[in-house]
Amino acid sequence: EGNPKWAEFSRDQFVMNNARSSVSGEFVDPNCSVAPISLYLADHKAETLSRVVDAVNAFTARYDTGDFEILQAAGNAGIEAATNMTIQQSEKTMLILVFVIISLVVLWEFRSLKVTFALMAPLYLSTVLCEAVMAKMGLGVKIATLPVIALGVGIGVDYGIYLYSRIE
């Protein structure tokens, strides 16, 4: 009784307007031109956030008449979803750029394609294995796990260069 989770939406506009009147003034502006919708998610996993974003996009495509504007989420879940989408779109480009830049620096320092390949092959392999282990453990590439990958690449490069310098 009284739990808004089980409330129904009325088809009567006056009833709907009255239902919003009990909402705190900080959530609705005086002329009711902004009306946020809050969603409570079970978790903030990438799959859940992606499903919510897809549902909002489908709803927008179907019901947006141009009379109003439907915006994507804000708050923790919205920021996390936007971050995940940005990472997903730019991850491969970023990795390619990192490997190219590191390869050029190693090539410039040691002036040998063989050495460059010898130092870059384990680095590439460790990056692929790191992503495979993360996928197996259910850890996606997101803002919280990016430093782990970056640290692995950095340590791999440093240690490889150190070993080669000592052997040379």
C-alpha atoms as one frame of an Amber mdcrd trajectory, in Angstrom:
protein
   0.000   0.000   0.000   1.352   3.370  -1.004   4.521   2.010  -2.610   5.089
   4.031  -5.815   6.691   0.971  -7.378   3.233  -0.544  -7.826   1.420   2.623
  -8.901  -0.299   2.841 -12.277  -0.145   5.624 -14.828  -3.498   7.249 -15.339
  -4.745   8.160 -18.793  -6.257  11.363 -17.373  -3.828  14.285 -17.787  -5.167
  16.116 -14.702  -4.523  13.069 -12.512  -0.980  12.814 -13.876  -0.360  16.530
 -13.245  -1.624  16.153  -9.683   0.601  13.108  -9.107   3.653  15.200  -9.997
   2.626  17.975  -7.570   3.902  15.990  -4.585   7.369  15.756  -6.114   9.997
  18.031  -4.620  10.413  21.352  -6.399  14.060  20.632  -7.150  13.044  17.897
  -9.613  10.501  19.911 -11.624  10.795  23.474 -12.829   7.891  25.913 -12.206
   6.374  25.644 -15.701   6.798  21.830 -15.811   8.906  21.947 -18.963  11.433
  19.550 -17.438  10.319  16.265 -15.930  13.037  13.770 -15.033  12.329  10.064
 -14.903  14.258   8.073 -12.305  15.217   4.457 -12.839  16.577   2.229 -10.105
  18.840  -0.427 -11.570  19.751  -3.733  -9.973  23.406  -3.190 -10.906  25.642
  -0.991 -13.024  27.127  -3.742 -15.175  27.895  -2.847 -18.777  25.164  -5.184
 -20.071  22.519  -3.566 -17.860  23.543  -0.039 -18.807  23.681  -0.944 -22.491
  20.206  -2.474 -22.292  18.812   0.687 -20.663  20.467   2.949 -23.262  19.093
   0.772 -26.078  15.610   0.903 -24.537  15.748   4.713 -24.252  16.967   5.004
 -27.848  14.174   2.700 -29.068  11.589   4.671 -27.078  12.931   7.958 -28.437
  12.885   6.697 -32.021   9.309   5.523 -31.645   7.692   8.342 -29.668   9.739
  11.492 -30.302   7.487  13.862 -32.250   9.686  16.914 -31.920   7.345  18.512
 -29.364   9.685  17.514 -26.557  13.252  16.371 -26.104  14.258  13.058 -24.580
  17.776  13.108 -23.178  19.947  10.229 -22.051  20.544   9.535 -18.410  22.521
  11.572 -15.945  23.721  10.502 -12.528  26.115   7.659 -11.846  24.539   5.159
 -14.243  24.287   7.670 -17.082  27.868   8.831 -16.738  29.053   5.239 -16.520
  27.063   4.289 -19.644  28.498   7.247 -21.588  32.008   6.365 -20.425  31.549
   2.725 -21.428  30.343   3.761 -24.897  33.310   6.106 -25.345  35.768   3.428
 -24.253  34.141   0.870 -26.542  34.352   3.246 -29.521  37.959   4.313 -28.972
  39.650   1.311 -27.313  41.117  -0.262 -30.462  42.288   3.080 -31.866  43.901
   3.952 -28.549  45.715   0.603 -28.309  46.967   0.870 -31.892  48.268   4.388
 -31.246  49.960   3.297 -28.012  51.667   0.347 -29.718  52.749   2.461 -32.707
  54.189   5.195 -30.494  55.986   2.710 -28.243  57.322   0.883 -31.321  58.630
   4.134 -32.792  60.329   5.096 -29.530  61.921   1.636 -29.188  62.990   1.714
 -32.852  64.457   5.193 -32.394  66.324   4.142 -29.242  67.729   0.781 -30.389
  67.749   1.347 -34.180  66.786  -2.233 -34.930  63.580  -3.744 -36.274  64.463
  -7.091 -34.683  64.773  -5.535 -31.230  61.570  -3.569 -31.741  59.705  -6.729
 -32.685  61.310  -8.669 -29.819  60.152  -6.051 -27.302  56.711  -5.453 -28.816
  55.623  -9.078 -29.356  55.445  -9.937 -25.630  53.770  -6.606 -24.952  51.060
  -7.289 -27.525  50.645 -10.856 -26.266  50.333  -9.710 -22.653  47.686  -7.146
 -23.628  45.644  -9.783 -25.464  46.010 -12.228 -22.564  45.063  -9.530 -20.050
  41.851  -8.799 -21.959  41.131 -12.537 -22.258  41.578 -13.083 -18.512  39.410
 -10.060 -17.757  36.697 -11.364 -20.091  36.875 -14.818 -18.497  36.523 -13.265
 -15.037  33.599 -11.126 -16.203  35.508  -7.852 -15.931  34.786  -5.543 -18.828
  37.050  -2.796 -20.041  35.655   0.241 -18.253  36.932   3.297 -16.462  37.845
   1.312 -13.337  39.887  -1.333 -15.197  41.686   0.890 -17.724  44.503   1.742
 -15.286  45.231  -1.980 -14.865  45.762  -2.393 -18.610  47.801   0.821 -18.823
  49.950  -0.278 -15.892  50.528  -3.668 -17.522  51.629  -2.041 -20.774  53.913
   0.380 -18.927  55.567  -2.271 -16.780  55.962  -4.578 -19.786  57.699  -1.907
 -21.833  59.939  -0.786 -18.973  60.979  -4.290 -18.023  61.564  -5.357 -21.633
  63.744  -2.325 -22.326  65.624  -2.827 -19.055  66.321  -6.492 -19.837  67.481
  -5.762 -23.371  69.704  -2.910 -22.173  71.338  -5.192 -19.593  71.870  -8.003
 -22.110  73.245  -5.648 -24.747
